Amino acid sequence: MRLLVINPNISDDVTALIESEALRSAAPGTELVVRTAAHGVEYIETRFESLIAAGAVAELIAEHTRPGADAVDGVVVAAFGDPGMPALKELADVPVVGITEAALCAAALQGHRFSIIAISDRIKPWYRECVERFGLAGRLASIRSINETLNSIGSVQHDFKETLLALSRQAVAEDGADVVILAGAPLAGLARELAGEIPVPVVDGISAGIRMAEAVAGLQCGPHRAGAFAPPPAKGRRGLSENLDAALTAAQDRAATAGAATA
C-alpha cells in the first residue's frame, strides 16, 4: 500500500513530526509519501487559514493522482480541522482521510464521550464546528486548550507537555471524557508518551489517520462517481495549475464513464 500524507502547514519541523509518527503507525509494507504544503501559514488556527491551506492540499493531491503519476492508494490530510474536507473527496479516485475524522471515529469506537486537547484558544470554535459537521456534537465532552503564547510550533509538545497532560486529566476528571484526543500535527507522537499517565484511551490524530486510511483503502470499495461526492461537473475554467486541471479532467472523465455505464 502507498499513502500520500500531506502536511497542510508550511512547517518542515511539523512535517518531520508527522512523518515520524506515521512511520511508527503504518503497517509493515505500507509506503509513505510525505509532503509539505507549498504555500500557506506555519500552523493553521482559523477558518480562513484553513481555506488557504485547502488549495495547497488540492494541488498536492492533484500532482500525485493525475494521469501518469505514480499511483497512491489513499491520501491522509494531516492537520486537525481537515482543511479542504470533505470537498477534497470529490477530486481523487482513492480514499481521502482527514486526521480529524479519523480521530473522531477512533474515539467514538472506544468511548461514549471524548475531549479534544488543542494548542490554542483561538482554534477551539473551528474545532467545535468540525465535530458538529461529523454529527458527534452530543458526544463531545469538552475542548480544552493551551492559553499561552507558543514559542515554536515544532516544539509545542515539548514546551507544554505538562500543561497538555494536566488538560487531559482535567477533561477526564471534570468533563467526563471517556477518550482524549490530542489534536493537531504539532502533537504527533505525544499520545504514546502520555498514554500511561492518562486514565482513559488517548488518540493521536496522525496514527489514527494512517491506520484509518490503510483500512479504508484496503476495503477497496471504489471511488465516488456519482452522488454527493461525485467529481465536479465539466465546465469552463481558467488559471488552474497544469496538475489540478489534469486531475479535474480525469475525475470528470471517470464520472462520465460511470454515467454512460448506468444509462
PDB file of C-alpha atoms in Angstrom:
ATOM      1  CA  MET A   1       0.000   0.000   0.000  1.00  0.00           C
ATOM      2  CA  ARG A   2       1.182   3.534  -0.798  1.00  0.00           C
ATOM      3  CA  LEU A   3      -0.225   6.541   1.076  1.00  0.00           C
ATOM      4  CA  LEU A   4       0.221  10.233   0.335  1.00  0.00           C
ATOM      5  CA  VAL A   5       0.500  12.087   3.655  1.00  0.00           C
ATOM      6  CA  ILE A   6       0.116  15.867   3.383  1.00  0.00           C
ATOM      7  CA  ASN A   7       1.059  18.484   5.958  1.00  0.00           C
ATOM      8  CA  PRO A   8      -1.254  21.412   5.092  1.00  0.00           C
ATOM      9  CA  ASN A   9       1.026  23.716   7.131  1.00  0.00           C
ATOM     10  CA  ILE A  10       4.295  25.017   5.675  1.00  0.00           C
ATOM     11  CA  SER A  11       6.336  23.988   8.750  1.00  0.00           C
ATOM     12  CA  ASP A  12       9.016  21.454   7.865  1.00  0.00           C
ATOM     13  CA  ASP A  13       9.604  20.671  11.538  1.00  0.00           C
ATOM     14  CA  VAL A  14       5.943  19.697  11.900  1.00  0.00           C
ATOM     15  CA  THR A  15       6.257  17.562   8.769  1.00  0.00           C
ATOM     16  CA  ALA A  16       9.114  15.749  10.496  1.00  0.00           C
ATOM     17  CA  LEU A  17       6.846  15.039  13.489  1.00  0.00           C
ATOM     18  CA  ILE A  18       4.111  13.806  11.157  1.00  0.00           C
ATOM     19  CA  GLU A  19       6.482  11.514   9.285  1.00  0.00           C
ATOM     20  CA  SER A  20       7.967  10.041  12.456  1.00  0.00           C
ATOM     21  CA  GLU A  21       4.567   9.154  13.921  1.00  0.00           C
ATOM     22  CA  ALA A  22       3.244   7.971  10.555  1.00  0.00           C
ATOM     23  CA  LEU A  23       6.182   5.589  10.175  1.00  0.00           C
ATOM     24  CA  ARG A  24       5.603   4.224  13.679  1.00  0.00           C
ATOM     25  CA  SER A  25       1.902   3.725  12.957  1.00  0.00           C
ATOM     26  CA  ALA A  26       1.941   2.318   9.431  1.00  0.00           C
ATOM     27  CA  ALA A  27       1.574  -1.393   8.834  1.00  0.00           C
ATOM     28  CA  PRO A  28       4.576  -3.320   7.508  1.00  0.00           C
ATOM     29  CA  GLY A  29       4.753  -2.858   3.764  1.00  0.00           C
ATOM     30  CA  THR A  30       2.960   0.494   3.696  1.00  0.00           C
ATOM     31  CA  GLU A  31       4.965   3.115   1.799  1.00  0.00           C
ATOM     32  CA  LEU A  32       4.515   6.731   2.859  1.00  0.00           C
ATOM     33  CA  VAL A  33       4.933   9.710   0.555  1.00  0.00           C
ATOM     34  CA  VAL A  34       5.082  12.693   2.920  1.00  0.00           C
ATOM     35  CA  ARG A  35       4.731  16.208   1.524  1.00  0.00           C
ATOM     36  CA  THR A  36       4.511  19.762   2.916  1.00  0.00           C
ATOM     37  CA  ALA A  37       2.191  22.480   1.597  1.00  0.00           C
ATOM     38  CA  ALA A  38       3.969  24.753  -0.864  1.00  0.00           C
ATOM     39  CA  HIS A  39       2.202  27.854   0.416  1.00  0.00           C
ATOM     40  CA  GLY A  40       0.186  28.915   3.439  1.00  0.00           C
ATOM     41  CA  VAL A  41       0.929  29.512   7.112  1.00  0.00           C
ATOM     42  CA  GLU A  42       3.190  27.854   9.688  1.00  0.00           C
ATOM     43  CA  TYR A  43       0.236  26.385  11.545  1.00  0.00           C
ATOM     44  CA  ILE A  44      -3.476  26.558  10.840  1.00  0.00           C
ATOM     45  CA  GLU A  45      -5.512  28.156  13.585  1.00  0.00           C
ATOM     46  CA  THR A  46      -8.528  29.740  11.897  1.00  0.00           C
ATOM     47  CA  ARG A  47     -11.139  29.004   9.259  1.00  0.00           C
ATOM     48  CA  PHE A  48      -9.511  31.410   6.796  1.00  0.00           C
ATOM     49  CA  GLU A  49      -6.084  29.838   7.245  1.00  0.00           C
ATOM     50  CA  SER A  50      -7.765  26.503   6.605  1.00  0.00           C
ATOM     51  CA  LEU A  51      -9.201  27.925   3.384  1.00  0.00           C
ATOM     52  CA  ILE A  52      -5.720  28.902   2.214  1.00  0.00           C
ATOM     53  CA  ALA A  53      -4.342  25.501   3.135  1.00  0.00           C
ATOM     54  CA  ALA A  54      -7.100  23.677   1.260  1.00  0.00           C
ATOM     55  CA  GLY A  55      -5.811  24.992  -2.058  1.00  0.00           C
ATOM     56  CA  ALA A  56      -2.276  23.851  -1.287  1.00  0.00           C
ATOM     57  CA  VAL A  57      -3.539  20.393  -0.318  1.00  0.00           C
ATOM     58  CA  ALA A  58      -5.614  20.154  -3.504  1.00  0.00           C
ATOM     59  CA  GLU A  59      -2.501  20.913  -5.569  1.00  0.00           C
ATOM     60  CA  LEU A  60      -0.552  18.101  -3.913  1.00  0.00           C
ATOM     61  CA  ILE A  61      -3.401  15.628  -4.327  1.00  0.00           C
ATOM     62  CA  ALA A  62      -3.685  16.617  -7.992  1.00  0.00           C
ATOM     63  CA  GLU A  63       0.065  16.190  -8.512  1.00  0.00           C
ATOM     64  CA  HIS A  64       0.046  12.670  -7.112  1.00  0.00           C
ATOM     65  CA  THR A  65      -3.250  11.416  -8.568  1.00  0.00           C
ATOM     66  CA  ARG A  66      -3.209  12.908 -12.066  1.00  0.00           C
ATOM     67  CA  PRO A  67      -2.747  10.612 -15.077  1.00  0.00           C
ATOM     68  CA  GLY A  68       0.847   9.422 -15.349  1.00  0.00           C
ATOM     69  CA  ALA A  69       1.689   9.980 -11.666  1.00  0.00           C
ATOM     70  CA  ASP A  70       2.955   7.135  -9.504  1.00  0.00           C
ATOM     71  CA  ALA A  71      -0.211   5.676  -8.055  1.00  0.00           C
ATOM     72  CA  VAL A  72      -1.181   6.115  -4.411  1.00  0.00           C
ATOM     73  CA  ASP A  73      -3.826   4.045  -2.661  1.00  0.00           C
ATOM     74  CA  GLY A  74      -5.008   6.740  -0.279  1.00  0.00           C
ATOM     75  CA  VAL A  75      -4.412  10.267   0.996  1.00  0.00           C
ATOM     76  CA  VAL A  76      -4.097  11.496   4.576  1.00  0.00           C
ATOM     77  CA  VAL A  77      -4.722  15.209   5.225  1.00  0.00           C
ATOM     78  CA  ALA A  78      -2.520  15.634   8.291  1.00  0.00           C
ATOM     79  CA  ALA A  79      -3.862  18.718  10.041  1.00  0.00           C
ATOM     80  CA  PHE A  80      -6.621  18.777  12.631  1.00  0.00           C
ATOM     81  CA  GLY A  81      -9.677  20.522  11.242  1.00  0.00           C
ATOM     82  CA  ASP A  82      -9.168  18.665   7.948  1.00  0.00           C
ATOM     83  CA  PRO A  83      -8.523  21.672   5.642  1.00  0.00           C
ATOM     84  CA  GLY A  84     -10.440  21.269   2.396  1.00  0.00           C
ATOM     85  CA  MET A  85     -12.510  18.342   3.623  1.00  0.00           C
ATOM     86  CA  PRO A  86     -14.904  16.970   2.590  1.00  0.00           C
ATOM     87  CA  ALA A  87     -14.554  18.741  -0.774  1.00  0.00           C
ATOM     88  CA  LEU A  88     -11.226  17.016  -1.480  1.00  0.00           C
ATOM     89  CA  LYS A  89     -13.059  13.697  -1.665  1.00  0.00           C
ATOM     90  CA  GLU A  90     -14.568  14.938  -4.937  1.00  0.00           C
ATOM     91  CA  LEU A  91     -11.171  15.165  -6.627  1.00  0.00           C
ATOM     92  CA  ALA A  92      -9.342  11.876  -6.053  1.00  0.00           C
ATOM     93  CA  ASP A  93     -10.287   8.344  -7.086  1.00  0.00           C
ATOM     94  CA  VAL A  94      -8.727   6.982  -3.877  1.00  0.00           C
ATOM     95  CA  PRO A  95      -9.866   7.460  -0.261  1.00  0.00           C
ATOM     96  CA  VAL A  96      -9.000  10.867   1.219  1.00  0.00           C
ATOM     97  CA  VAL A  97      -8.970  10.733   5.026  1.00  0.00           C
ATOM     98  CA  GLY A  98      -8.564  13.692   7.362  1.00  0.00           C
ATOM     99  CA  ILE A  99      -6.953  13.201  10.757  1.00  0.00           C
ATOM    100  CA  THR A 100      -9.941  14.847  12.454  1.00  0.00           C
ATOM    101  CA  GLU A 101     -12.479  12.417  11.041  1.00  0.00           C
ATOM    102  CA  ALA A 102     -10.084   9.539  11.742  1.00  0.00           C
ATOM    103  CA  ALA A 103      -9.504  10.627  15.345  1.00  0.00           C
ATOM    104  CA  LEU A 104     -13.224  11.146  15.965  1.00  0.00           C
ATOM    105  CA  CYS A 105     -14.026   7.714  14.577  1.00  0.00           C
ATOM    106  CA  ALA A 106     -11.310   6.135  16.735  1.00  0.00           C
ATOM    107  CA  ALA A 107     -12.576   7.964  19.814  1.00  0.00           C
ATOM    108  CA  ALA A 108     -16.202   7.036  19.127  1.00  0.00           C
ATOM    109  CA  LEU A 109     -15.233   3.364  18.925  1.00  0.00           C
ATOM    110  CA  GLN A 110     -13.552   3.456  22.338  1.00  0.00           C
ATOM    111  CA  GLY A 111     -15.885   5.501  24.487  1.00  0.00           C
ATOM    112  CA  HIS A 112     -19.122   7.457  24.554  1.00  0.00           C
ATOM    113  CA  ARG A 113     -17.792  10.947  25.329  1.00  0.00           C
ATOM    114  CA  PHE A 114     -14.478  12.384  24.184  1.00  0.00           C
ATOM    115  CA  SER A 115     -12.491  15.551  24.789  1.00  0.00           C
ATOM    116  CA  ILE A 116     -10.162  17.352  22.401  1.00  0.00           C
ATOM    117  CA  ILE A 117      -6.921  18.887  23.672  1.00  0.00           C
ATOM    118  CA  ALA A 118      -5.829  21.749  21.415  1.00  0.00           C
ATOM    119  CA  ILE A 119      -2.806  24.014  21.144  1.00  0.00           C
ATOM    120  CA  SER A 120      -4.610  27.376  21.317  1.00  0.00           C
ATOM    121  CA  ASP A 121      -7.823  29.019  22.475  1.00  0.00           C
ATOM    122  CA  ARG A 122      -8.320  30.617  19.050  1.00  0.00           C
ATOM    123  CA  ILE A 123      -8.663  27.247  17.362  1.00  0.00           C
ATOM    124  CA  LYS A 124     -11.495  25.957  19.565  1.00  0.00           C
ATOM    125  CA  PRO A 125     -14.568  27.386  17.729  1.00  0.00           C
ATOM    126  CA  TRP A 126     -13.403  25.899  14.429  1.00  0.00           C
ATOM    127  CA  TYR A 127     -12.746  22.512  16.019  1.00  0.00           C
ATOM    128  CA  ARG A 128     -16.203  22.557  17.593  1.00  0.00           C
ATOM    129  CA  GLU A 129     -17.726  23.171  14.161  1.00  0.00           C
ATOM    130  CA  CYS A 130     -15.764  20.222  12.782  1.00  0.00           C
ATOM    131  CA  VAL A 131     -17.207  17.927  15.443  1.00  0.00           C
ATOM    132  CA  GLU A 132     -20.710  19.233  14.691  1.00  0.00           C
ATOM    133  CA  ARG A 133     -20.200  18.576  10.968  1.00  0.00           C
ATOM    134  CA  PHE A 134     -19.480  14.934  11.735  1.00  0.00           C
ATOM    135  CA  GLY A 135     -22.668  14.684  13.791  1.00  0.00           C
ATOM    136  CA  LEU A 136     -20.831  13.976  17.044  1.00  0.00           C
ATOM    137  CA  ALA A 137     -21.508  17.180  18.977  1.00  0.00           C
ATOM    138  CA  GLY A 138     -23.601  15.268  21.516  1.00  0.00           C
ATOM    139  CA  ARG A 139     -20.588  13.115  22.373  1.00  0.00           C
ATOM    140  CA  LEU A 140     -18.114  15.978  22.793  1.00  0.00           C
ATOM    141  CA  ALA A 141     -17.303  16.342  26.486  1.00  0.00           C
ATOM    142  CA  SER A 142     -15.069  19.393  26.067  1.00  0.00           C
ATOM    143  CA  ILE A 143     -12.353  21.161  24.118  1.00  0.00           C
ATOM    144  CA  ARG A 144      -9.519  22.270  26.372  1.00  0.00           C
ATOM    145  CA  SER A 145      -6.550  24.233  25.106  1.00  0.00           C
ATOM    146  CA  ILE A 146      -3.247  25.908  25.869  1.00  0.00           C
ATOM    147  CA  ASN A 147      -3.835  29.611  26.508  1.00  0.00           C
ATOM    148  CA  GLU A 148      -0.210  30.741  26.394  1.00  0.00           C
ATOM    149  CA  THR A 149       1.925  32.086  23.566  1.00  0.00           C
ATOM    150  CA  LEU A 150       3.707  29.361  21.648  1.00  0.00           C
ATOM    151  CA  ASN A 151       7.476  29.647  21.312  1.00  0.00           C
ATOM    152  CA  SER A 152       7.757  27.415  18.256  1.00  0.00           C
ATOM    153  CA  ILE A 153       5.155  25.251  16.578  1.00  0.00           C
ATOM    154  CA  GLY A 154       7.681  22.452  16.208  1.00  0.00           C
ATOM    155  CA  SER A 155       8.448  22.346  19.930  1.00  0.00           C
ATOM    156  CA  VAL A 156       4.971  22.907  21.372  1.00  0.00           C
ATOM    157  CA  GLN A 157       4.566  19.350  22.665  1.00  0.00           C
ATOM    158  CA  HIS A 158       7.933  19.570  24.416  1.00  0.00           C
ATOM    159  CA  ASP A 159       7.377  23.095  25.750  1.00  0.00           C
ATOM    160  CA  PHE A 160       3.870  22.377  27.068  1.00  0.00           C
ATOM    161  CA  LYS A 161       3.972  18.662  27.853  1.00  0.00           C
ATOM    162  CA  GLU A 162       2.931  19.151  31.495  1.00  0.00           C
ATOM    163  CA  THR A 163       0.180  21.586  30.517  1.00  0.00           C
ATOM    164  CA  LEU A 164      -1.175  19.155  27.932  1.00  0.00           C
ATOM    165  CA  LEU A 165      -1.076  16.351  30.484  1.00  0.00           C
ATOM    166  CA  ALA A 166      -2.941  18.475  33.042  1.00  0.00           C
ATOM    167  CA  LEU A 167      -5.577  19.479  30.472  1.00  0.00           C
ATOM    168  CA  SER A 168      -6.086  15.828  29.546  1.00  0.00           C
ATOM    169  CA  ARG A 169      -6.538  14.774  33.157  1.00  0.00           C
ATOM    170  CA  GLN A 170      -8.974  17.642  33.751  1.00  0.00           C
ATOM    171  CA  ALA A 171     -11.008  16.548  30.737  1.00  0.00           C
ATOM    172  CA  VAL A 172     -11.394  13.113  32.320  1.00  0.00           C
ATOM    173  CA  ALA A 173     -11.967  14.191  35.929  1.00  0.00           C
ATOM    174  CA  GLU A 174     -14.076  17.305  35.354  1.00  0.00           C
ATOM    175  CA  ASP A 175     -15.682  16.883  31.927  1.00  0.00           C
ATOM    176  CA  GLY A 176     -16.400  13.161  31.940  1.00  0.00           C
ATOM    177  CA  ALA A 177     -14.297  12.246  28.915  1.00  0.00           C
ATOM    178  CA  ASP A 178     -14.004   8.526  28.164  1.00  0.00           C
ATOM    179  CA  VAL A 179     -11.375   9.214  25.494  1.00  0.00           C
ATOM    180  CA  VAL A 180      -8.887  12.062  24.968  1.00  0.00           C
ATOM    181  CA  ILE A 181      -7.846  13.259  21.507  1.00  0.00           C
ATOM    182  CA  LEU A 182      -4.533  15.130  21.290  1.00  0.00           C
ATOM    183  CA  ALA A 183      -5.388  17.388  18.383  1.00  0.00           C
ATOM    184  CA  GLY A 184      -3.106  18.566  15.639  1.00  0.00           C
ATOM    185  CA  ALA A 185       0.049  17.549  13.822  1.00  0.00           C
ATOM    186  CA  PRO A 186       2.303  19.517  16.218  1.00  0.00           C
ATOM    187  CA  LEU A 187       1.307  16.982  18.897  1.00  0.00           C
ATOM    188  CA  ALA A 188       2.076  13.946  16.725  1.00  0.00           C
ATOM    189  CA  GLY A 189       3.598  11.188  18.816  1.00  0.00           C
ATOM    190  CA  LEU A 190       2.805  12.719  22.203  1.00  0.00           C
ATOM    191  CA  ALA A 191      -0.053  10.286  22.826  1.00  0.00           C
ATOM    192  CA  ARG A 192       2.499   7.473  23.028  1.00  0.00           C
ATOM    193  CA  GLU A 193       4.314   9.303  25.827  1.00  0.00           C
ATOM    194  CA  LEU A 194       1.249  10.301  27.815  1.00  0.00           C
ATOM    195  CA  ALA A 195      -0.905   7.205  27.403  1.00  0.00           C
ATOM    196  CA  GLY A 196       0.274   5.669  30.669  1.00  0.00           C
ATOM    197  CA  GLU A 197      -0.332   8.895  32.569  1.00  0.00           C
ATOM    198  CA  ILE A 198      -3.945   9.455  31.451  1.00  0.00           C
ATOM    199  CA  PRO A 199      -6.584   7.025  32.780  1.00  0.00           C
ATOM    200  CA  VAL A 200      -8.517   6.707  29.501  1.00  0.00           C
ATOM    201  CA  PRO A 201      -7.584   5.870  25.882  1.00  0.00           C
ATOM    202  CA  VAL A 202      -5.557   8.630  24.179  1.00  0.00           C
ATOM    203  CA  VAL A 203      -5.934   9.127  20.412  1.00  0.00           C
ATOM    204  CA  ASP A 204      -3.236  10.599  18.171  1.00  0.00           C
ATOM    205  CA  GLY A 205      -4.670  12.133  15.007  1.00  0.00           C
ATOM    206  CA  ILE A 206      -1.726  11.151  12.811  1.00  0.00           C
ATOM    207  CA  SER A 207      -1.685   7.499  13.849  1.00  0.00           C
ATOM    208  CA  ALA A 208      -5.487   7.367  13.536  1.00  0.00           C
ATOM    209  CA  GLY A 209      -5.300   8.903  10.074  1.00  0.00           C
ATOM    210  CA  ILE A 210      -2.708   6.428   8.847  1.00  0.00           C
ATOM    211  CA  ARG A 211      -4.482   3.353  10.211  1.00  0.00           C
ATOM    212  CA  MET A 212      -7.918   4.506   9.030  1.00  0.00           C
ATOM    213  CA  ALA A 213      -6.578   5.287   5.550  1.00  0.00           C
ATOM    214  CA  GLU A 214      -4.997   1.830   5.382  1.00  0.00           C
ATOM    215  CA  ALA A 215      -8.267   0.234   6.462  1.00  0.00           C
ATOM    216  CA  VAL A 216     -10.492   2.169   4.057  1.00  0.00           C
ATOM    217  CA  ALA A 217      -8.103   1.706   1.129  1.00  0.00           C
ATOM    218  CA  GLY A 218      -7.876  -1.992   1.946  1.00  0.00           C
ATOM    219  CA  LEU A 219     -11.649  -2.335   1.728  1.00  0.00           C
ATOM    220  CA  GLN A 220     -11.424  -1.421  -1.982  1.00  0.00           C
ATOM    221  CA  CYS A 221     -14.941  -0.003  -2.023  1.00  0.00           C
ATOM    222  CA  GLY A 222     -14.327   2.001  -5.191  1.00  0.00           C
ATOM    223  CA  PRO A 223     -14.302   5.738  -5.947  1.00  0.00           C
ATOM    224  CA  HIS A 224     -17.096   8.287  -5.967  1.00  0.00           C
ATOM    225  CA  ARG A 225     -18.505   8.553  -9.492  1.00  0.00           C
ATOM    226  CA  ALA A 226     -21.995   9.715  -8.524  1.00  0.00           C
ATOM    227  CA  GLY A 227     -23.817  11.093  -5.534  1.00  0.00           C
ATOM    228  CA  ALA A 228     -22.857  13.938  -3.228  1.00  0.00           C
ATOM    229  CA  PHE A 229     -19.105  13.342  -3.655  1.00  0.00           C
ATOM    230  CA  ALA A 230     -19.082  12.878  -7.416  1.00  0.00           C
ATOM    231  CA  PRO A 231     -16.390  14.858  -9.262  1.00  0.00           C
ATOM    232  CA  PRO A 232     -17.279  18.468 -10.118  1.00  0.00           C
ATOM    233  CA  PRO A 233     -19.136  18.708 -13.443  1.00  0.00           C
ATOM    234  CA  ALA A 234     -17.237  19.710 -16.562  1.00  0.00           C
ATOM    235  CA  LYS A 235     -17.330  23.445 -17.247  1.00  0.00           C
ATOM    236  CA  GLY A 236     -15.112  26.248 -18.438  1.00  0.00           C
ATOM    237  CA  ARG A 237     -12.182  27.050 -16.153  1.00  0.00           C
ATOM    238  CA  ARG A 238      -9.170  29.320 -16.201  1.00  0.00           C
ATOM    239  CA  GLY A 239      -5.934  29.893 -14.304  1.00  0.00           C
ATOM    240  CA  LEU A 240      -5.587  26.440 -12.768  1.00  0.00           C
ATOM    241  CA  SER A 241      -2.238  24.711 -12.497  1.00  0.00           C
ATOM    242  CA  GLU A 242      -1.460  22.001 -15.046  1.00  0.00           C
ATOM    243  CA  ASN A 243      -1.696  19.298 -12.373  1.00  0.00           C
ATOM    244  CA  LEU A 244      -5.017  20.480 -10.987  1.00  0.00           C
ATOM    245  CA  ASP A 245      -6.517  20.886 -14.446  1.00  0.00           C
ATOM    246  CA  ALA A 246      -5.407  17.363 -15.411  1.00  0.00           C
ATOM    247  CA  ALA A 247      -6.714  15.849 -12.174  1.00  0.00           C
ATOM    248  CA  LEU A 248     -10.091  17.544 -12.627  1.00  0.00           C
ATOM    249  CA  THR A 249     -10.328  16.332 -16.209  1.00  0.00           C
ATOM    250  CA  ALA A 250      -9.518  12.778 -15.148  1.00  0.00           C
ATOM    251  CA  ALA A 251     -12.114  12.916 -12.372  1.00  0.00           C
ATOM    252  CA  GLN A 252     -14.752  14.224 -14.754  1.00  0.00           C
ATOM    253  CA  ASP A 253     -13.914  11.507 -17.267  1.00  0.00           C
ATOM    254  CA  ARG A 254     -14.470   8.869 -14.557  1.00  0.00           C
ATOM    255  CA  ALA A 255     -17.864  10.354 -13.760  1.00  0.00           C
ATOM    256  CA  ALA A 256     -18.830  10.498 -17.444  1.00  0.00           C
ATOM    257  CA  THR A 257     -17.836   6.843 -17.920  1.00  0.00           C
ATOM    258  CA  ALA A 258     -19.915   5.832 -14.920  1.00  0.00           C
ATOM    259  CA  GLY A 259     -22.865   7.823 -16.218  1.00  0.00           C
ATOM    260  CA  ALA A 260     -22.665   6.139 -19.618  1.00  0.00           C
ATOM    261  CA  ALA A 261     -22.455   2.713 -17.992  1.00  0.00           C
ATOM    262  CA  THR A 262     -25.646   3.267 -15.988  1.00  0.00           C
ATOM    263  CA  ALA A 263     -27.611   4.983 -18.753  1.00  0.00           C
TER     264      ALA A 263
END
